[in-house]
Coordinates of C-alpha atoms in Angstrom, one line a residue:
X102 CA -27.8 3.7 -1.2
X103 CA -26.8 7.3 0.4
X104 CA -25.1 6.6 3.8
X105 CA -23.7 9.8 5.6
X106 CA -21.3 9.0 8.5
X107 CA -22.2 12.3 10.8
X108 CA -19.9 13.8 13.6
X109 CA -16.3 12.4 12.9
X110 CA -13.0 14.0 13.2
X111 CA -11.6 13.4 9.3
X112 CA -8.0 12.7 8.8
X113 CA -6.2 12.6 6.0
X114 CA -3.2 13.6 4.7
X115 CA -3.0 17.6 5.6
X116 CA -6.5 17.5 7.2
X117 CA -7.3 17.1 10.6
X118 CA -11.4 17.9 10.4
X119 CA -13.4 17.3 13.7
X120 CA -17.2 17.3 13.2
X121 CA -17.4 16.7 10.1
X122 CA -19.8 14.3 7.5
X123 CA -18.7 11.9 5.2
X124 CA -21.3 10.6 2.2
X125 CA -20.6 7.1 0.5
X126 CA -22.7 6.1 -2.1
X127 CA -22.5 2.2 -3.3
X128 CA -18.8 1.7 -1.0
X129 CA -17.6 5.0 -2.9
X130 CA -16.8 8.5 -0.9
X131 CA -18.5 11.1 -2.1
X132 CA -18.0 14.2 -0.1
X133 CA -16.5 15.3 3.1
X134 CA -18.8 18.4 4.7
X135 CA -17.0 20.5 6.8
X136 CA -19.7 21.2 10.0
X137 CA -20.4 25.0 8.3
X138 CA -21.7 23.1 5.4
X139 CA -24.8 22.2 4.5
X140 CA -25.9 18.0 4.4
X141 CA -26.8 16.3 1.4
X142 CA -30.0 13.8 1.1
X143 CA -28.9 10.2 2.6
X144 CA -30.6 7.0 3.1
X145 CA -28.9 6.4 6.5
X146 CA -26.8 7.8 9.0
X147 CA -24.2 6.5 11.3
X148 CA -23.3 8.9 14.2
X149 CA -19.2 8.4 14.4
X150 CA -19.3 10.0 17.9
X151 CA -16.1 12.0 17.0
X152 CA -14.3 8.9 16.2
X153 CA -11.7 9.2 13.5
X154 CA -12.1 8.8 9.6
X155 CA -10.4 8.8 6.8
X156 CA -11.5 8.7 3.7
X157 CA -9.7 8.0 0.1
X158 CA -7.0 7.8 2.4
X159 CA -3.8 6.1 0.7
X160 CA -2.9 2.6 0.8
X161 CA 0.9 3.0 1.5
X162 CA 1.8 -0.5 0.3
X163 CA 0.2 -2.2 -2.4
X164 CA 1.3 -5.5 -3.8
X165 CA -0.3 -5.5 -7.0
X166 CA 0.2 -8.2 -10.3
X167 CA 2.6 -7.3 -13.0
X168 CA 1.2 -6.7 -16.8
X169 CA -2.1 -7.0 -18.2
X170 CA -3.6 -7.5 -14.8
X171 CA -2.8 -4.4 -13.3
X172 CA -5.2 -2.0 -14.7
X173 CA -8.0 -4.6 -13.1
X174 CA -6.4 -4.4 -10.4
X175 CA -6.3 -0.9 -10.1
X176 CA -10.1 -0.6 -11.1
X177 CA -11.3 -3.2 -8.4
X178 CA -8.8 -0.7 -5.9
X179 CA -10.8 1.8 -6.5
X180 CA -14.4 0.1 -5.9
X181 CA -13.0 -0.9 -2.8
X182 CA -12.8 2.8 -1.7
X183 CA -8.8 3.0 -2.1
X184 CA -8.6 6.2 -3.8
X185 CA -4.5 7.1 -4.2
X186 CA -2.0 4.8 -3.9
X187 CA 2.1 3.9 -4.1
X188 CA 3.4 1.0 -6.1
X189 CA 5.5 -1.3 -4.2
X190 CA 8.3 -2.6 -6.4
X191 CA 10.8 -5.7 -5.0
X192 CA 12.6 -6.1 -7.4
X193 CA 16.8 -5.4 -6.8
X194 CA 17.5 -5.1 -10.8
X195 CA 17.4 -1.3 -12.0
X196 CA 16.0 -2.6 -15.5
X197 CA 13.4 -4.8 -13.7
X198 CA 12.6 -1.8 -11.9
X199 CA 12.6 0.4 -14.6
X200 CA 9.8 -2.2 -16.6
X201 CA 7.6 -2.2 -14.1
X202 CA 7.6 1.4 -13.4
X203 CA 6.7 1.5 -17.4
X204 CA 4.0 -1.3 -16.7
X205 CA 2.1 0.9 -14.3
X206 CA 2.4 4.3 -16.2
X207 CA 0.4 2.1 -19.4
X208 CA -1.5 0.6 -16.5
X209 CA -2.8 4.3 -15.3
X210 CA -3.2 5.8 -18.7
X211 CA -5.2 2.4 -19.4
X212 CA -7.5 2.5 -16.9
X213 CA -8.1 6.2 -16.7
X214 CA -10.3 7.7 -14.1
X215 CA -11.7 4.7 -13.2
X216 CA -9.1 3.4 -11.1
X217 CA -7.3 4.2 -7.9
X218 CA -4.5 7.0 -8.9
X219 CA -1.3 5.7 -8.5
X220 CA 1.2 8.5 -7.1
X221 CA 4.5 6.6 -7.3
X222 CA 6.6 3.7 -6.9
X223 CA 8.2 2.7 -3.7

């Protein structure tokens, strides 16, 4: 199902778009339509009322498992809309730190496009 959110104000991160559309298809964002542009087919439409969206924004902190199950993890992310994320990492040993920072490069290249991006560790 097509559903295209119609008159919203976008944000995200260098983008501040009022007016603006927004298709999702199956939980996924699709598109962002500037107002000059034209509008796709949908299924439904949800007026926003120029209230504020922002989509494939980042998820500053997530708390993800360590190993194997972190490419799942990073695919499920991304069904759930999260496009780009940061690592969080709590660990006060460089080495520990340095693993896990190996963990989630194999994780990424694992997973491929079908997962959220992660940009970095924090």
């Amino acid at each position: 199902m097509k559903t295209l959110y119609t008159n919203a104000r976008i944000l995200s991160p260098g983008v501040d778009l009022p007016n603006a559309s927004v298709l999702v298809e199956e939980g996924v964002v699709v598109q962002v339509y500037p107002p000059s542009m034209a509008l796709p087919p949908f299924d439904e439409a949800i007026d926003c009322d120029g209230h504020c969206l922002a989509p494939g924004f980042f998820d500053v902190h997530a708390c993800l498992p360590k190993g194997k199950d972190l490419p799942k993890s990073l695919i499920q992310m991304k069904k759930a809309g999260v496009m780009n994320c940061l690592v969080a990492i709590e660990e006060p040993d460089y080495d520990a730190v340095a693993q896990l920072c190996k963990e989630t490069a194999a994780a990424m290249e694992k997973a491929k496009c079908y997962a959220t991006h992660v940009f970095g560790v924090h």
